[in-house]
CSV table of C-alpha atoms and ligand atoms in Angstrom, one decimal:
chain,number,residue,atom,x,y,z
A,1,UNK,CA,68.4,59.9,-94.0
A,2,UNK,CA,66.1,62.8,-95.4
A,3,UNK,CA,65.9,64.4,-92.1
A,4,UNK,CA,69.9,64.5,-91.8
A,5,UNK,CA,70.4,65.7,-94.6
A,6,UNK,CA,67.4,68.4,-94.3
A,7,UNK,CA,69.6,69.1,-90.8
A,8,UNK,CA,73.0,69.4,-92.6
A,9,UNK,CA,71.1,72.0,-95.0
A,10,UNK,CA,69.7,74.1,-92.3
A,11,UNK,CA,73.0,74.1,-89.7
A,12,UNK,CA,74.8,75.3,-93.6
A,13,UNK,CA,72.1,77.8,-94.3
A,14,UNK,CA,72.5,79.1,-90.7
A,15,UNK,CA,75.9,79.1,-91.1
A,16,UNK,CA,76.0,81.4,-94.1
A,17,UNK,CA,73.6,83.9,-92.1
A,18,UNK,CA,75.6,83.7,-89.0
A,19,UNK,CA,79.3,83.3,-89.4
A,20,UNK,CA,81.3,85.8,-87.8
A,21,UNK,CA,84.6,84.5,-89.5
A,22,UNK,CA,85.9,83.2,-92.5
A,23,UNK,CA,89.0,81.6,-93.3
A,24,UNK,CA,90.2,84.9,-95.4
A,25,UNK,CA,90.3,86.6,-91.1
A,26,UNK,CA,91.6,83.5,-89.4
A,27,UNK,CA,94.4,81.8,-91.7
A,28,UNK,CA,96.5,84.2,-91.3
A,29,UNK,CA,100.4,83.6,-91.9
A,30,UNK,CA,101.0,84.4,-88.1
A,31,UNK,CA,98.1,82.6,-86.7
A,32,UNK,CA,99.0,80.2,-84.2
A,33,UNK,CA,96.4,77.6,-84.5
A,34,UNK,CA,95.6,75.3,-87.8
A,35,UNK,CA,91.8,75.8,-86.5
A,36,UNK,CA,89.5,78.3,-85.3
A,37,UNK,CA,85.7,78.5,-84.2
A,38,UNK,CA,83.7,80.6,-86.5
A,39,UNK,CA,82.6,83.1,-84.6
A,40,UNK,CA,84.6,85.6,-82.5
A,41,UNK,CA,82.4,85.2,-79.5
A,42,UNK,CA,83.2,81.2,-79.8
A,43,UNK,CA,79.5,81.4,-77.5
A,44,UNK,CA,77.7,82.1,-81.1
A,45,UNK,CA,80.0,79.3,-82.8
A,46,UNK,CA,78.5,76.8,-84.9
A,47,UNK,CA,81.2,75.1,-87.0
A,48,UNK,CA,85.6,75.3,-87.2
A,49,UNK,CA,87.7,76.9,-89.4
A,50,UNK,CA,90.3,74.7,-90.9
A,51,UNK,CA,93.4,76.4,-92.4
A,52,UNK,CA,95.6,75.6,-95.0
A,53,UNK,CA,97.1,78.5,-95.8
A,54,UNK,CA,98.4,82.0,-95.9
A,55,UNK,CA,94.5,83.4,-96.0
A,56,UNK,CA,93.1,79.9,-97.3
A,57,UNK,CA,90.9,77.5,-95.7
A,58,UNK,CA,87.2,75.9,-95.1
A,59,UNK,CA,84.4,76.1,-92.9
A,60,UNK,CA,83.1,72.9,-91.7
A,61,UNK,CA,80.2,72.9,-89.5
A,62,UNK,CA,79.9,70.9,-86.0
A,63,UNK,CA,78.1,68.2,-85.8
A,64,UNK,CA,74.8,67.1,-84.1
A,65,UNK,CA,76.4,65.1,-81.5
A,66,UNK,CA,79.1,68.0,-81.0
A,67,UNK,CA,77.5,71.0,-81.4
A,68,UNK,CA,79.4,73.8,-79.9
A,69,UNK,CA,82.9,75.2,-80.5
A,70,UNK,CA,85.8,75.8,-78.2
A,71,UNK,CA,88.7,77.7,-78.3
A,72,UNK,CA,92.1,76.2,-77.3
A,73,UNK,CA,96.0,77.3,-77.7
A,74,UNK,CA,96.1,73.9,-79.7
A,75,UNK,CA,93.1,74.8,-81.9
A,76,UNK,CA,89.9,75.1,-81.6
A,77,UNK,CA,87.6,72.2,-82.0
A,78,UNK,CA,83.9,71.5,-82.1
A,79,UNK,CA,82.5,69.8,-78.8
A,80,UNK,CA,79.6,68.4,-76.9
A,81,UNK,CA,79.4,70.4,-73.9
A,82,UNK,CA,78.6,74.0,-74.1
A,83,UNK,CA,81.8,75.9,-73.3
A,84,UNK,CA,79.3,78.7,-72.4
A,85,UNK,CA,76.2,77.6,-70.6
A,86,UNK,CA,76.0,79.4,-66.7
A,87,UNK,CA,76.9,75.9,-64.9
A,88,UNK,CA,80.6,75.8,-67.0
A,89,UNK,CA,81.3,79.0,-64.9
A,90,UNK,CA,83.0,80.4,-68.2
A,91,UNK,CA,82.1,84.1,-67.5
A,92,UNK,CA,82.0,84.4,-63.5
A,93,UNK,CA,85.2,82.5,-63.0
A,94,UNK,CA,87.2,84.9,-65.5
A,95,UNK,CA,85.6,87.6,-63.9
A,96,UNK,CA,85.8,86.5,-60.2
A,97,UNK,CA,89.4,84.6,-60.6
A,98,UNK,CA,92.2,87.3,-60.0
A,99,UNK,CA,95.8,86.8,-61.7
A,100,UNK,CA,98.3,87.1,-58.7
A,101,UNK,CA,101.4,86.5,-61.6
A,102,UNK,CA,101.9,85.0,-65.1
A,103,UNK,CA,101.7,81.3,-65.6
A,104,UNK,CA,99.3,78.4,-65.3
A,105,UNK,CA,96.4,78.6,-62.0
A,106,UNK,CA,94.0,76.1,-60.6
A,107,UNK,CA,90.8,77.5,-60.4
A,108,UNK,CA,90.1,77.2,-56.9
A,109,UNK,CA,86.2,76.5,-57.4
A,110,UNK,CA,86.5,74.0,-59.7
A,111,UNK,CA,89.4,71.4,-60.3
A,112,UNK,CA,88.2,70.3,-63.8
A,113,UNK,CA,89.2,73.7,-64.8
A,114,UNK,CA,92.1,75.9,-64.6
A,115,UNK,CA,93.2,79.6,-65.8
A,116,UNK,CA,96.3,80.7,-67.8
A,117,UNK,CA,97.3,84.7,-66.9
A,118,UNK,CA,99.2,86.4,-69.1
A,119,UNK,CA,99.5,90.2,-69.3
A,120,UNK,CA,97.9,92.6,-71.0
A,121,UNK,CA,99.5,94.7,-74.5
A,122,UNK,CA,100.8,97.1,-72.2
A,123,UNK,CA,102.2,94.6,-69.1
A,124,UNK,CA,99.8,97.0,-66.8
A,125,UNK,CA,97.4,93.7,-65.6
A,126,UNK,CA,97.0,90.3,-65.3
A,127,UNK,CA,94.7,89.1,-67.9
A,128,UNK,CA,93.2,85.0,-66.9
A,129,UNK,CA,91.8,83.2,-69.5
A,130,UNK,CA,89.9,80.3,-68.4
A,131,UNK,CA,90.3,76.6,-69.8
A,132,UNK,CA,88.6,73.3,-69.1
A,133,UNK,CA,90.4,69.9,-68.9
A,134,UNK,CA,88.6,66.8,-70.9
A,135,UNK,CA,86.0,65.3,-69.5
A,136,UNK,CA,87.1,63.3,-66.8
A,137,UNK,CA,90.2,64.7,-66.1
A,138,UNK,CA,91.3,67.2,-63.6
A,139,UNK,CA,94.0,70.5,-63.1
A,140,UNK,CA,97.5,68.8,-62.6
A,141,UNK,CA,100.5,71.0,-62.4
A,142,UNK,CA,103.0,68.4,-62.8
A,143,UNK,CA,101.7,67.0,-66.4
A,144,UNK,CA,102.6,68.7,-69.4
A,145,UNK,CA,98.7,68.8,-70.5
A,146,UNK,CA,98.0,70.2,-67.0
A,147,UNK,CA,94.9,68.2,-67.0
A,148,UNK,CA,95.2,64.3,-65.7
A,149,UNK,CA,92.3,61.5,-65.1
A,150,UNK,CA,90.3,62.4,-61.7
A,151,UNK,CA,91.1,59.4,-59.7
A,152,UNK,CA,89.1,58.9,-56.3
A,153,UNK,CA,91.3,57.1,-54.8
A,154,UNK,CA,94.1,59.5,-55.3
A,155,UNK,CA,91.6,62.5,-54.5
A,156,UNK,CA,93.2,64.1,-57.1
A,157,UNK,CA,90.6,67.1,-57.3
A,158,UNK,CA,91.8,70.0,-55.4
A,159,UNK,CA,89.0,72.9,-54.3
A,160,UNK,CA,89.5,75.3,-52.0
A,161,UNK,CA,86.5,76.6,-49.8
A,162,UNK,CA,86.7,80.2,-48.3
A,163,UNK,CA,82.9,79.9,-46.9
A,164,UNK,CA,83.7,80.9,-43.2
A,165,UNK,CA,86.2,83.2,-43.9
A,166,UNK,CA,85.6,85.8,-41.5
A,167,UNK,CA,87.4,88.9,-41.3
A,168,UNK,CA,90.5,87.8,-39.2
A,169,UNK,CA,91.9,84.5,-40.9
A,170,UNK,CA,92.6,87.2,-43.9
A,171,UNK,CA,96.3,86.2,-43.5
A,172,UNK,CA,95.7,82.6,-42.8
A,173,UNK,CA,97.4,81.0,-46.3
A,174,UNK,CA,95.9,77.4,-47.3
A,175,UNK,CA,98.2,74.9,-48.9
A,176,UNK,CA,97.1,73.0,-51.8
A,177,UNK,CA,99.0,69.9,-53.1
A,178,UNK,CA,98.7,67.9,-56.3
A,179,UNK,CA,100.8,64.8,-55.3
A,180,UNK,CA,104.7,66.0,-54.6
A,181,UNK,CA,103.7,69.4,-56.1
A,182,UNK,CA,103.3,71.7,-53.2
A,183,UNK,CA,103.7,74.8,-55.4
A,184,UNK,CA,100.3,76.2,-55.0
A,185,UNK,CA,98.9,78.0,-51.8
A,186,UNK,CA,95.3,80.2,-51.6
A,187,UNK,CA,94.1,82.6,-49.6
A,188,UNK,CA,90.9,83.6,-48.2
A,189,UNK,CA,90.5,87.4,-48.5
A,190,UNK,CA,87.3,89.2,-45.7
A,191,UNK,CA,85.9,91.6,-47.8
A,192,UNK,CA,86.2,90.2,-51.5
A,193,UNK,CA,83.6,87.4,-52.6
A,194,UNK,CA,84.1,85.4,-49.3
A,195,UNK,CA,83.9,82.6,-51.8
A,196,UNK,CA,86.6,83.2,-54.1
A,197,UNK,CA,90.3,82.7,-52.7
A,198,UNK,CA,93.4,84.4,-54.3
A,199,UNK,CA,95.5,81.6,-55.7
A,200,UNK,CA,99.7,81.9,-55.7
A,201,UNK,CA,102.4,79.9,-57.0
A,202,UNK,CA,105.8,79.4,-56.2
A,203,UNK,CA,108.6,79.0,-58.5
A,204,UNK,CA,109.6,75.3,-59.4
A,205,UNK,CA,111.8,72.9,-56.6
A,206,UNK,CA,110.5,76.1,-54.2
A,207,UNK,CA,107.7,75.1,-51.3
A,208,UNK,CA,105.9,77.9,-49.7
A,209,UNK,CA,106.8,79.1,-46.0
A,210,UNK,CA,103.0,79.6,-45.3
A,211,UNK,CA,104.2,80.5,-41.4
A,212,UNK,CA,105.5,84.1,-43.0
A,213,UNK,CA,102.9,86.3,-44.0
A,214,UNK,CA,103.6,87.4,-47.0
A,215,UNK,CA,104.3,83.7,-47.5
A,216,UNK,CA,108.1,83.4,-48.6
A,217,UNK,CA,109.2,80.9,-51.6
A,218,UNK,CA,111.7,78.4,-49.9
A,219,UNK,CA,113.9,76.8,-52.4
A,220,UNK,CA,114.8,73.2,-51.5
A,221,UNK,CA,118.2,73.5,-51.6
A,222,UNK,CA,120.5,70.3,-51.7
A,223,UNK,CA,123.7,72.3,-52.5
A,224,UNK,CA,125.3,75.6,-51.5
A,225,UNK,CA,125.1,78.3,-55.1
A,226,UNK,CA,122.6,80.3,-56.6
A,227,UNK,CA,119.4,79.2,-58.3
A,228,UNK,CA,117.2,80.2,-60.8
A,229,UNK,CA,113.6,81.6,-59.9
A,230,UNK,CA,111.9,80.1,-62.9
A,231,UNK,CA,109.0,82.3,-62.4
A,232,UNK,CA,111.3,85.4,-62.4
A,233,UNK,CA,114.2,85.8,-64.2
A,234,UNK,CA,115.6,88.7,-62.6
A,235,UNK,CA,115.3,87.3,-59.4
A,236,UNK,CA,117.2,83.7,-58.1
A,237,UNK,CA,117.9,81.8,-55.1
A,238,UNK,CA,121.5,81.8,-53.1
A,239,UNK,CA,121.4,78.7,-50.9
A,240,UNK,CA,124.2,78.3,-48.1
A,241,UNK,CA,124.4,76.2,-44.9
A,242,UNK,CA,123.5,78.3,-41.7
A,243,UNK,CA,124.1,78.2,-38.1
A,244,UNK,CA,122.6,74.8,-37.1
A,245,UNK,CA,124.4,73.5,-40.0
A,246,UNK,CA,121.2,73.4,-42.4
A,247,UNK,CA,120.5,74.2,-46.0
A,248,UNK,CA,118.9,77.5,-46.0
A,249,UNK,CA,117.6,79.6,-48.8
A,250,UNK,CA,117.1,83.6,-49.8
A,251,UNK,CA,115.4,84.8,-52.5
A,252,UNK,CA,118.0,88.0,-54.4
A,253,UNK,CA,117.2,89.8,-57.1
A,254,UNK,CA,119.4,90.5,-59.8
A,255,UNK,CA,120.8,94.4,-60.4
A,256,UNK,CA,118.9,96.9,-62.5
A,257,UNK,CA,118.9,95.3,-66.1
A,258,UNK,CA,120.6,92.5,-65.5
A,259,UNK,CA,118.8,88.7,-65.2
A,260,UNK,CA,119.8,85.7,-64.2
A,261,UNK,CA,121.4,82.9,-66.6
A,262,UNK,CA,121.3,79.2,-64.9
A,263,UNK,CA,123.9,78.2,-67.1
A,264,UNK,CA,126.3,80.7,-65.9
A,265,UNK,CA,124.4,80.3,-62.4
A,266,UNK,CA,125.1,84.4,-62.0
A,267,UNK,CA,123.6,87.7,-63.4
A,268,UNK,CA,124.1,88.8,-67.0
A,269,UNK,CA,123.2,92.3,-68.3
A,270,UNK,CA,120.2,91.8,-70.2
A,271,UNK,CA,120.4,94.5,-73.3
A,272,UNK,CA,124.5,95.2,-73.9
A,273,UNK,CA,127.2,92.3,-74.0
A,274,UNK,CA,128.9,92.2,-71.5
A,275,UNK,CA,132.1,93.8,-72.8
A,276,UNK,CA,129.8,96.8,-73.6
A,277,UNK,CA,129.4,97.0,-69.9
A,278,UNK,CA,132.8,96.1,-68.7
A,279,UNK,CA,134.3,99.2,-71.1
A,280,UNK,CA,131.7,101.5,-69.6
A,281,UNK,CA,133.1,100.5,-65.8
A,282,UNK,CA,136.3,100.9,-66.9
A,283,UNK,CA,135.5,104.5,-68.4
A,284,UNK,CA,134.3,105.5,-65.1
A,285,UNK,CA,137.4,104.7,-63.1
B,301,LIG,C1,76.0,85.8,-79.5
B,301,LIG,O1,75.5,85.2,-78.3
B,301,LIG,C2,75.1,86.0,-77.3
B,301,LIG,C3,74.7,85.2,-76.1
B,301,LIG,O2,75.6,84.2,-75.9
B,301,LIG,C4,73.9,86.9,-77.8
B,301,LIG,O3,73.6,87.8,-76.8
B,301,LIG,C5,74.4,87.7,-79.0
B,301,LIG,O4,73.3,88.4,-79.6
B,301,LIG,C6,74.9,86.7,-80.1
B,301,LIG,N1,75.5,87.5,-81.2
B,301,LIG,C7,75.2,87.2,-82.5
B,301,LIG,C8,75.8,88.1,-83.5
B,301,LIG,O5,74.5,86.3,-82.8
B,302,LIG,C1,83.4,72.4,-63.6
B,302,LIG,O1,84.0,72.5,-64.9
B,302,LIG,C2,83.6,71.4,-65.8
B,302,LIG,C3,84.4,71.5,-67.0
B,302,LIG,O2,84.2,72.7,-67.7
B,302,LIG,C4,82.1,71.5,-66.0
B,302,LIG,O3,81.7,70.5,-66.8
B,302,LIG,C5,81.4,71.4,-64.6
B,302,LIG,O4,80.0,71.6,-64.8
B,302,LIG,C6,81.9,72.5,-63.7
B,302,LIG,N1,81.4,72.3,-62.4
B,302,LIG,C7,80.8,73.2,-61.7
B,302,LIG,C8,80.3,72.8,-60.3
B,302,LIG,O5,80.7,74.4,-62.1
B,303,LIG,C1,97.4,100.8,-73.6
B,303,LIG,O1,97.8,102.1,-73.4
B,303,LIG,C2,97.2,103.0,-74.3
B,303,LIG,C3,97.7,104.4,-74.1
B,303,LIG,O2,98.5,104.5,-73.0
B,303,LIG,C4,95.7,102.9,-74.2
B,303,LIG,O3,95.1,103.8,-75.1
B,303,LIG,C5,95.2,101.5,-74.4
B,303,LIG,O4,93.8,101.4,-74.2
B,303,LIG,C6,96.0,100.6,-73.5
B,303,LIG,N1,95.6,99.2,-73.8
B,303,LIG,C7,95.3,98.3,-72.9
B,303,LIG,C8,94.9,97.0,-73.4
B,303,LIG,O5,95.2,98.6,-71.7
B,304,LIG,C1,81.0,76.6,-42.1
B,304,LIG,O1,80.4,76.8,-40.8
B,304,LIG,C2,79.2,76.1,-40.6
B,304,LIG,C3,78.6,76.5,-39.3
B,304,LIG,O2,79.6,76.6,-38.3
B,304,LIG,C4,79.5,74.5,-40.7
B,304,LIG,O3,78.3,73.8,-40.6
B,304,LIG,C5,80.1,74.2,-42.1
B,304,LIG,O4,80.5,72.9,-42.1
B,304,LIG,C6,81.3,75.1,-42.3
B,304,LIG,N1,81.8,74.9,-43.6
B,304,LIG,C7,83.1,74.7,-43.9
B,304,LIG,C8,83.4,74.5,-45.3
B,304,LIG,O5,84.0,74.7,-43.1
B,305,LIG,C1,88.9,90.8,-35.5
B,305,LIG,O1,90.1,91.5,-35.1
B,305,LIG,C2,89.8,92.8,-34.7
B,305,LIG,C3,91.2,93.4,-34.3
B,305,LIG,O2,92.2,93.0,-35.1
B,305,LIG,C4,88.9,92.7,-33.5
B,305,LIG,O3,88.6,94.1,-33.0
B,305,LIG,C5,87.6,92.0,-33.9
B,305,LIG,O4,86.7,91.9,-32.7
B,305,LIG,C6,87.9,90.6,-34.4
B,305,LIG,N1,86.6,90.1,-35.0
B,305,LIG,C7,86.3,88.8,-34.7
B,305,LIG,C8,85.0,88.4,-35.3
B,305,LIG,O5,86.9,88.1,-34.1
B,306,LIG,C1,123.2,81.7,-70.6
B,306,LIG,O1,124.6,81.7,-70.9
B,306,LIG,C2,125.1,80.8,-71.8
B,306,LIG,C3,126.6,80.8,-71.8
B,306,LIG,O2,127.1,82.1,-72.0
B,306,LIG,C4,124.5,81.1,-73.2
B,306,LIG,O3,124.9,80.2,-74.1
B,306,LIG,C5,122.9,81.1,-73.0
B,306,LIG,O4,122.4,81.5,-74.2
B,306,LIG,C6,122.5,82.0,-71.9
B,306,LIG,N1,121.0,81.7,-71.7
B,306,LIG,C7,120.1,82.7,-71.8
B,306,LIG,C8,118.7,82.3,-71.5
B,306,LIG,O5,120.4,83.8,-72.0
């Protein structure tokens, strides 16, 4: 008893020395997240910030038995494993792991793991930031968590191993599948970390043509019309029947300004209505 509580003291005392944050920076009306680790650099973190609001909150410090803090779009929340320790990958995979668009990635070393790219303030990169699934669980596309038990049986953990990538299977794409998800595809590039593959994604209902090089999003058309590309929305897919009487699909892109609405299943100008735009054609003519 005397020596948890001497514990609790010294973790508090640290914490007053330490803290990076308090609830006055965190709980912020905008914030996104009811909790946050207290330290910026959630490496340094030693308890969560709980919010209740507008600038109000406490700091309650981790446990023992879950000493470290990570950071998640849900909130953050104290934990056992260190979120930062060299075999967790945290800092090489960010900066090994290249964005090839926005959206959710598996990490190709490691399936317990998977990145989220978004882009920078100024849209000019790709900016990853790495996540790990719970304990147990692996990188699933097709679950809303995108993390889902490891099951052996199921081999349900996907890696990808570039190894003896030599310089000429550069354009030789490698297809990986989570169940009936065949959305994600990798490629060993000679001349980067042999080591690390480029991951892709194809839109949803959309497999990969891994025969093309650059490999071509095929949608899996089961009508004749035009689909959205729900990676893009100024692009969409026109599927029609071709000459051996199969579905076939092209990817089109939308004019200048103008996106495509899958209610409509056609283009609509983006910024003006559409009357604006009708009124300026008929000026012209
Ligand atoms: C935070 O942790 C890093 C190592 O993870 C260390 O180099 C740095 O000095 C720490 N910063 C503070 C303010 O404690
Ligand atoms: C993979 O990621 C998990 C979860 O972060 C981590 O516990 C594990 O050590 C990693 N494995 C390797 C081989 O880096
Ligand atoms: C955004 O652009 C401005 C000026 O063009 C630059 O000063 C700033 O560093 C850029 N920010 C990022 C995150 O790249
Ligand atoms: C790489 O090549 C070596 C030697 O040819 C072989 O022993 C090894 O199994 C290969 N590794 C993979 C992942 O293909
Ligand atoms: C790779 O391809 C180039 C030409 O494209 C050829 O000159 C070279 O010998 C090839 N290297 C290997 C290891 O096959
Ligand atoms: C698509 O068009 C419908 C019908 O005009 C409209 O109600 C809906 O808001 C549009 N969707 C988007 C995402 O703009």
């Amino acid at each position: 008893m005397e020596i948890k509580t001497a514990v609790i003291l010294i973790s508090l005392l640290a914490l007053v020395n330490c803290q990076d944050r308090t609830p006055a920076d965190v709980c912020k009306s905008d914030r996104t997240k009811v909790s946050f680790c207290n330290d910026q650099n959630n490496c340094n973190a030693t308890a969560v910030i709980l919010c209740f609001g507008n600038g109000l909150g406490t700091t309650i410090p981790c446990a023992n038995s879950q000493p470290y803090c990570i950071v998640s779009d849900k909130g953050d929340s104290c934990t056992s494993t260190n979120p930062c320790s060299s075999s967790s990958s945290n800092g090489g995979a960010t900066s090994l792991f290249q964005c090839t668009s926005v959206g959710y990635y598996p990490n190709p070393l490691n399936c317990s793991q998977y990145f989220f790219c978004s882009t920078n303030e100024n849209k000019t990169e790709f900016v990853p930031t790495l996540y790990n699934c719970p304990n147990g669980n692996v990188f699933s596309p097709s679950t809303g968590s995108y993390c889902t038990r490891y099951n052996s049986w199921l081999n349900n953990c996907k890696t990808v191993n570039c190894q003896n990538a030599t310089q000429n299977v550069t354009q030789k794409y490698i297809q990986i599948s989570y169940g009936f998800n065949s959305q994600y595809y990798a490629l060993c590039i000679a001349g980067n970390d042999p080591t690390y593959p480029l991951i892709f994604v194809c839109p949803a209902n959309t497999v990969p043509n891994l025969n093309s090089f650059p490999a071509i999003c095929d949608y899996r058309c089961w009508r004749t019309g035009f689909f959205e590309n729900t990676l893009d929305n100024s692009k969409y897919f026109e599927c029609y029947i071709n000459n051996y009487l199969r579905y076939e699909s092209i990817e089109r892109t939308c004019p200048e300004g103008a996106y495509f609405n899958s209610t409509k299943s056609e283009c609509v100008v983006k910024t003006r209505s559409f009357n604006a735009a009708v009124n300026d054609a008929r000026r012209r003519y």
